[in-house]
Short mmCIF file of C-alpha atoms and ligand atoms in Angstrom, two decimals:
data_model
loop_
_atom_site.label_atom_id
_atom_site.label_comp_id
_atom_site.label_asym_id
_atom_site.label_seq_id
_atom_site.Cartn_x
_atom_site.Cartn_y
_atom_site.Cartn_z
CA MET A 1 0.00 0.00 0.00
CA ARG A 2 2.81 2.39 0.88
CA LEU A 3 4.57 1.61 -2.42
CA LEU A 4 1.38 2.46 -4.30
CA PHE A 5 1.14 5.72 -2.41
CA PHE A 6 4.71 6.69 -3.26
CA ILE A 7 4.08 5.97 -6.91
CA LEU A 8 1.00 8.24 -6.72
CA VAL A 9 3.02 10.96 -5.01
CA ILE A 10 5.69 10.81 -7.73
CA LEU A 11 2.99 11.02 -10.41
CA CYS A 12 1.51 13.94 -8.53
CA LEU A 13 4.82 15.78 -8.39
CA VAL A 14 5.38 15.20 -12.11
CA ALA A 15 1.87 16.49 -12.80
CA GLY A 16 2.48 19.52 -10.56
CA CYS A 17 -0.45 19.01 -8.21
CA ASP A 18 1.32 19.99 -5.01
CA ASN A 19 0.68 23.26 -3.19
CA GLN A 20 0.72 26.15 -5.61
CA ASP A 21 1.66 28.97 -3.27
CA GLY A 22 5.42 29.40 -2.86
CA ASN A 23 4.76 30.58 0.69
CA ILE A 24 3.27 27.28 1.87
CA GLN A 25 5.63 25.66 4.33
CA PRO A 26 6.19 21.94 3.87
CA ILE A 27 6.16 19.44 6.73
CA ALA A 28 8.44 16.42 6.30
CA ASN A 29 6.52 13.62 4.62
CA ASP A 30 8.65 10.78 5.90
CA LYS A 31 7.63 11.00 9.53
CA PHE A 32 4.44 9.86 11.21
CA LEU A 33 3.82 12.67 13.67
CA ILE A 34 2.77 11.98 17.22
CA ILE A 35 0.94 15.06 18.49
CA ALA A 36 0.13 15.02 22.21
CA HIS A 37 -3.53 16.09 22.20
CA ARG A 38 -3.98 18.80 24.88
CA GLY A 39 -0.70 17.49 26.37
CA ALA A 40 -0.67 13.93 27.66
CA SER A 41 -4.37 14.34 28.43
CA ALA A 42 -4.95 10.63 29.09
CA PHE A 43 -2.69 10.84 32.14
CA ALA A 44 -3.00 14.35 33.52
CA PRO A 45 -5.38 17.32 33.44
CA GLU A 46 -5.42 18.64 29.88
CA HIS A 47 -3.61 21.87 29.05
CA THR A 48 -1.62 22.00 32.27
CA MET A 49 2.13 22.27 32.52
CA ILE A 50 2.31 18.77 33.98
CA ALA A 51 0.35 17.34 31.03
CA TYR A 52 2.85 18.97 28.66
CA GLU A 53 5.78 17.73 30.76
CA ILE A 54 4.56 14.13 30.57
CA ALA A 55 4.13 14.47 26.81
CA HIS A 56 7.64 15.90 26.49
CA GLU A 57 9.07 13.02 28.52
CA ALA A 58 7.29 10.61 26.17
CA ASP A 59 9.29 12.24 23.36
CA VAL A 60 6.34 13.27 21.23
CA ASP A 61 6.86 15.26 18.05
CA TYR A 62 4.49 18.04 19.11
CA ILE A 63 2.57 19.22 22.14
CA GLU A 64 -0.87 20.48 21.16
CA ILE A 65 -2.11 23.69 22.75
CA ASP A 66 -5.64 25.06 22.32
CA LEU A 67 -5.83 28.80 22.85
CA GLN A 68 -8.41 31.02 24.50
CA MET A 69 -7.92 34.67 25.44
CA THR A 70 -8.53 36.50 28.72
CA LYS A 71 -10.42 39.76 29.18
CA ASP A 72 -7.09 41.58 29.25
CA GLY A 73 -5.90 39.96 26.01
CA VAL A 74 -3.60 37.20 27.28
CA LEU A 75 -3.46 33.92 25.37
CA VAL A 76 -4.00 30.94 27.67
CA ALA A 77 -4.07 27.19 27.15
CA MET A 78 -7.64 25.95 27.37
CA HIS A 79 -9.95 23.97 25.14
CA ASP A 80 -13.36 25.37 26.10
CA GLU A 81 -14.60 28.94 25.91
CA LYS A 82 -15.83 28.46 29.47
CA VAL A 83 -13.72 27.50 32.45
CA ASP A 84 -16.38 25.22 33.96
CA ARG A 85 -15.21 21.81 32.74
CA THR A 86 -11.48 22.09 33.46
CA THR A 87 -11.28 24.37 36.49
CA ASN A 88 -13.17 24.99 39.71
CA GLY A 89 -14.56 28.26 38.31
CA THR A 90 -17.55 29.15 36.19
CA GLY A 91 -18.11 31.42 33.20
CA PHE A 92 -16.31 32.49 30.06
CA VAL A 93 -12.55 32.86 29.81
CA LYS A 94 -13.09 36.22 28.07
CA GLU A 95 -14.74 37.52 31.25
CA TYR A 96 -11.68 36.76 33.41
CA THR A 97 -8.57 38.89 33.67
CA LEU A 98 -5.40 36.83 33.78
CA GLU A 99 -5.03 37.59 37.46
CA GLU A 100 -8.54 36.25 38.13
CA LEU A 101 -8.01 33.19 35.94
CA LYS A 102 -4.81 32.38 37.82
CA GLN A 103 -6.85 31.98 41.03
CA LEU A 104 -8.59 28.93 39.54
CA ASN A 105 -7.47 25.36 40.08
CA ALA A 106 -6.90 23.49 36.81
CA GLY A 107 -6.21 20.02 38.22
CA LYS A 108 -8.75 19.12 40.90
CA TRP A 109 -11.44 18.30 38.36
CA PHE A 110 -9.23 15.58 36.87
CA ASN A 111 -8.73 13.87 40.23
CA GLU A 112 -12.47 13.94 40.85
CA GLU A 113 -13.33 12.69 37.37
CA TYR A 114 -10.61 10.02 37.17
CA PRO A 115 -9.93 8.78 40.73
CA GLY A 116 -7.85 5.90 39.36
CA LEU A 117 -5.41 8.41 37.84
CA ALA A 118 -5.59 10.99 40.62
CA ASN A 119 -2.39 12.61 41.79
CA ARG A 120 -2.14 15.29 44.50
CA GLU A 121 0.42 17.15 42.40
CA PHE A 122 -2.28 17.87 39.83
CA GLU A 123 -4.05 20.04 42.39
CA GLN A 124 -1.16 22.52 42.20
CA GLU A 125 -1.87 23.20 38.54
CA GLU A 126 -3.17 26.52 37.29
CA VAL A 127 -4.16 27.62 33.80
CA PRO A 128 -0.90 28.30 31.93
CA THR A 129 -0.43 31.22 29.58
CA LEU A 130 1.09 30.50 26.20
CA GLU A 131 4.02 32.68 27.16
CA GLU A 132 4.66 30.60 30.29
CA ILE A 133 4.67 27.47 28.14
CA PHE A 134 7.19 29.03 25.73
CA MET A 135 9.36 30.17 28.66
CA HIS A 136 9.19 26.74 30.28
CA PHE A 137 9.94 24.57 27.25
CA GLY A 138 11.78 26.95 24.93
CA ASP A 139 13.32 24.98 22.12
CA ASP A 140 12.90 21.59 23.82
CA VAL A 141 9.57 20.81 22.21
CA ASN A 142 7.69 21.55 19.00
CA TYR A 143 4.40 23.40 19.32
CA TYR A 144 1.12 22.61 17.53
CA ILE A 145 -1.13 25.53 18.38
CA GLU A 146 -4.86 25.88 17.76
CA LEU A 147 -6.56 29.24 17.31
CA LYS A 148 -9.80 28.35 19.11
CA SER A 149 -12.86 30.57 18.86
CA PRO A 150 -11.08 33.36 16.92
CA ARG A 151 -14.43 34.98 16.19
CA ILE A 152 -14.81 36.01 19.82
CA TYR A 153 -11.19 37.08 20.37
CA LYS A 154 -10.27 40.16 18.38
CA GLY A 155 -6.56 40.30 17.60
CA MET A 156 -5.89 36.69 18.60
CA GLU A 157 -3.81 35.97 15.50
CA GLU A 158 -1.69 39.10 15.95
CA GLU A 159 -1.08 38.24 19.60
CA LEU A 160 0.02 34.71 18.73
CA PHE A 161 2.28 36.00 15.98
CA ALA A 162 3.86 38.56 18.33
CA LEU A 163 4.59 35.89 20.95
CA LEU A 164 6.08 33.53 18.39
CA LYS A 165 8.35 36.33 17.22
CA LYS A 166 9.31 37.29 20.76
CA TYR A 167 10.44 33.74 21.50
CA ASP A 168 12.14 33.36 18.11
CA LEU A 169 9.88 30.48 17.10
CA ILE A 170 9.28 31.62 13.54
CA ARG A 171 12.22 30.18 11.72
CA GLU A 172 13.09 27.46 9.35
CA THR A 173 14.54 24.30 10.83
CA GLN A 174 16.19 21.37 9.14
CA ASP A 175 14.00 18.93 10.99
CA LEU A 176 10.31 19.35 11.75
CA PRO A 177 8.79 22.83 11.85
CA LYS A 178 9.13 24.27 15.34
CA VAL A 179 5.53 25.50 15.23
CA ILE A 180 2.41 24.42 13.38
CA VAL A 181 -0.77 26.49 13.66
CA GLU A 182 -4.23 24.94 13.28
CA SER A 183 -7.82 26.15 13.32
CA PHE A 184 -11.32 25.16 12.29
CA ASN A 185 -11.75 28.79 11.23
CA GLU A 186 -10.54 29.43 7.69
CA ASP A 187 -10.57 33.23 8.03
CA SER A 188 -8.36 33.00 11.09
CA LEU A 189 -5.84 30.83 9.26
CA THR A 190 -5.76 33.05 6.16
CA ASN A 191 -5.30 36.10 8.43
CA PHE A 192 -2.47 34.30 10.17
CA HIS A 193 -0.96 33.26 6.85
CA ALA A 194 -0.84 36.92 5.86
CA LEU A 195 1.07 37.68 9.07
CA GLY A 196 3.43 34.74 9.12
CA PRO A 197 3.69 32.81 5.87
CA ALA A 198 6.79 31.00 7.16
CA LEU A 199 4.64 28.81 9.40
CA PRO A 200 2.79 25.67 8.27
CA LEU A 201 -0.96 25.87 8.81
CA ILE A 202 -3.45 23.04 9.26
CA GLN A 203 -7.10 23.55 8.38
CA LEU A 204 -9.28 21.50 10.72
CA PHE A 205 -12.51 19.92 9.57
CA SER A 206 -15.24 18.26 11.57
CA PHE A 207 -17.12 16.12 9.09
CA LYS A 208 -20.45 14.87 10.37
CA GLU A 209 -20.42 11.97 7.93
CA LYS A 210 -17.94 10.78 5.28
CA ALA A 211 -15.11 13.26 4.72
CA THR A 212 -15.15 14.91 1.32
CA LEU A 213 -13.47 17.92 -0.28
CA SER A 214 -14.18 19.35 -3.73
CA HIS A 215 -11.71 20.52 -6.35
CA SER A 216 -12.45 24.13 -5.40
CA ASP A 217 -11.90 23.32 -1.70
CA TYR A 218 -8.46 21.97 -2.57
CA LYS A 219 -7.63 24.99 -4.71
CA ARG A 220 -8.51 27.29 -1.82
CA LEU A 221 -6.63 25.20 0.76
CA GLN A 222 -3.54 25.21 -1.45
CA THR A 223 -3.28 28.99 -1.06
CA TYR A 224 -2.60 28.86 2.69
CA ALA A 225 -2.58 25.37 4.21
CA SER A 226 0.11 22.71 4.52
CA GLY A 227 -2.39 20.14 5.61
CA ILE A 228 -5.73 19.26 7.09
CA GLY A 229 -6.81 17.83 10.42
CA VAL A 230 -9.81 15.53 10.19
CA ASN A 231 -11.83 13.44 12.63
CA ILE A 232 -10.75 9.81 12.35
CA LYS A 233 -14.22 8.32 12.04
CA SER A 234 -14.96 10.31 8.87
CA VAL A 235 -12.05 9.23 6.68
CA ASP A 236 -11.10 6.39 4.38
CA GLN A 237 -7.95 5.69 2.43
CA ASP A 238 -9.25 7.27 -0.80
CA PHE A 239 -9.97 10.56 0.95
CA ILE A 240 -6.56 10.58 2.61
CA HIS A 241 -4.67 9.86 -0.58
CA ASP A 242 -6.72 12.40 -2.49
CA ALA A 243 -5.80 15.09 0.05
CA GLN A 244 -2.14 14.08 -0.07
CA LEU A 245 -2.14 14.10 -3.86
CA ASN A 246 -3.43 17.65 -3.58
CA GLY A 247 -0.32 18.53 -1.60
CA LEU A 248 -1.86 18.41 1.87
CA GLN A 249 -0.72 16.47 4.88
CA VAL A 250 -3.44 14.66 6.79
CA HIS A 251 -3.47 14.57 10.59
CA LEU A 252 -6.23 12.67 12.38
CA TYR A 253 -7.93 13.54 15.64
CA SER A 254 -8.51 12.32 18.25
CA ILE A 255 -6.95 8.95 18.88
CA LYS A 256 -8.12 7.35 22.08
CA ASN A 257 -6.75 3.80 21.79
CA GLU A 258 -3.90 1.79 20.37
CA ILE A 259 -6.02 0.18 17.64
CA ASP A 260 -6.90 3.61 16.24
CA VAL A 261 -3.28 4.70 16.11
CA LYS A 262 -2.29 1.52 14.26
CA ASN A 263 -5.21 1.98 11.85
CA ALA A 264 -4.16 5.57 11.27
CA PHE A 265 -0.62 4.41 10.50
CA ARG A 266 -1.94 1.84 8.03
CA LEU A 267 -4.11 4.51 6.42
CA ASP A 268 -0.90 6.37 5.52
CA VAL A 269 -1.88 9.53 7.34
CA ASN A 270 0.93 11.90 8.28
CA GLY A 271 0.17 12.25 11.96
CA VAL A 272 -2.24 11.75 14.81
CA PHE A 273 -3.47 13.76 17.76
CA ILE A 274 -3.37 11.31 20.63
CA ASP A 275 -4.32 11.59 24.31
CA ASN A 276 -1.88 8.86 25.32
CA PRO A 277 1.50 9.60 23.72
CA THR A 278 2.90 6.18 24.56
CA PHE A 279 0.60 4.64 21.94
CA GLY A 280 3.07 5.77 19.30
CA GLU A 281 6.09 4.08 20.83
CA HIS A 282 5.87 0.82 18.91
CA LEU A 283 5.15 2.24 15.49
CA PRO A 284 7.85 2.10 12.85
CA GLN A 285 9.14 5.59 12.01
CA GLU A 286 10.88 4.79 8.73
CA GLU A 287 9.04 3.96 5.56
CA SER A 288 9.31 0.26 4.68
O1 G3P B 1 -6.98 20.17 17.03
C1 G3P B 1 -7.25 18.86 16.66
C2 G3P B 1 -8.23 18.42 17.60
O2 G3P B 1 -7.70 18.78 18.83
C3 G3P B 1 -9.54 19.13 17.37
O3 G3P B 1 -10.36 18.79 18.35
O4 G3P B 1 -11.83 19.70 20.02
O5 G3P B 1 -9.77 18.51 20.72
O6 G3P B 1 -9.60 20.77 19.74
P1 G3P B 1 -10.37 19.49 19.78
CA1 CA B 2 -7.27 21.12 19.48
#
């Protein structure tokens, strides 16, 4: 199957069907990326420093960080627009100043929800800012950052771009890109592309049924995206190869068990968002 795919890729390159925009940043095709979904969220409270630490120790390719923004314009790591699910507070992130948000506990909920995984250390966790994450990990990890809810956060893209510049994270590397930016919101990604074309962007899709993209979808994606992120239950091999032949990497979310990660590898996708980063340990990394 992999041989067939490589033949198709070569035919594609000869036919010139890869990304058309010279500013689209490639992501190495020869590596199956393990992306720690919300940190090592199977083991620790998502989007906390300890969840990212565990992912880093598991030697993942990327730590995934969903972004929300406080009332005073600070980017913080959180999946939901509201703090209710993952802290002991209530209400919208946008209604909290950073100082107020920092009073919340970001780990107790996990111990209550998953007593078998509970750890008293988790109860020391607070909501991290993106800047704190950059200061903590520096160059030691690669970052896969999602612009969440950009419609409600004016200037979110500019703020992310400014932070990436401040920490010298917008640069070409010989290995994997240091930063990948993702969003379900196309406008947010095209705005970001205008700011920082040196960064690879992933357009997320949430297909309700079978994944499908039209010729015009691909043409549009090729102007700003290096790949797509798609829910695993919606895809088949034809869809994945079609996307790849159109010059797009395919990353699947969200992998919850070892069978799914092996299936994803067999499907020739380019990477997976996984809650348990150790699932990837036994996968071959070189093409056979
Ligand atoms: O970003 C990929 C995947 O994380 C999208 O789902 O809801 O976990 O952000 P979600
Ligand atoms: Ca995400």
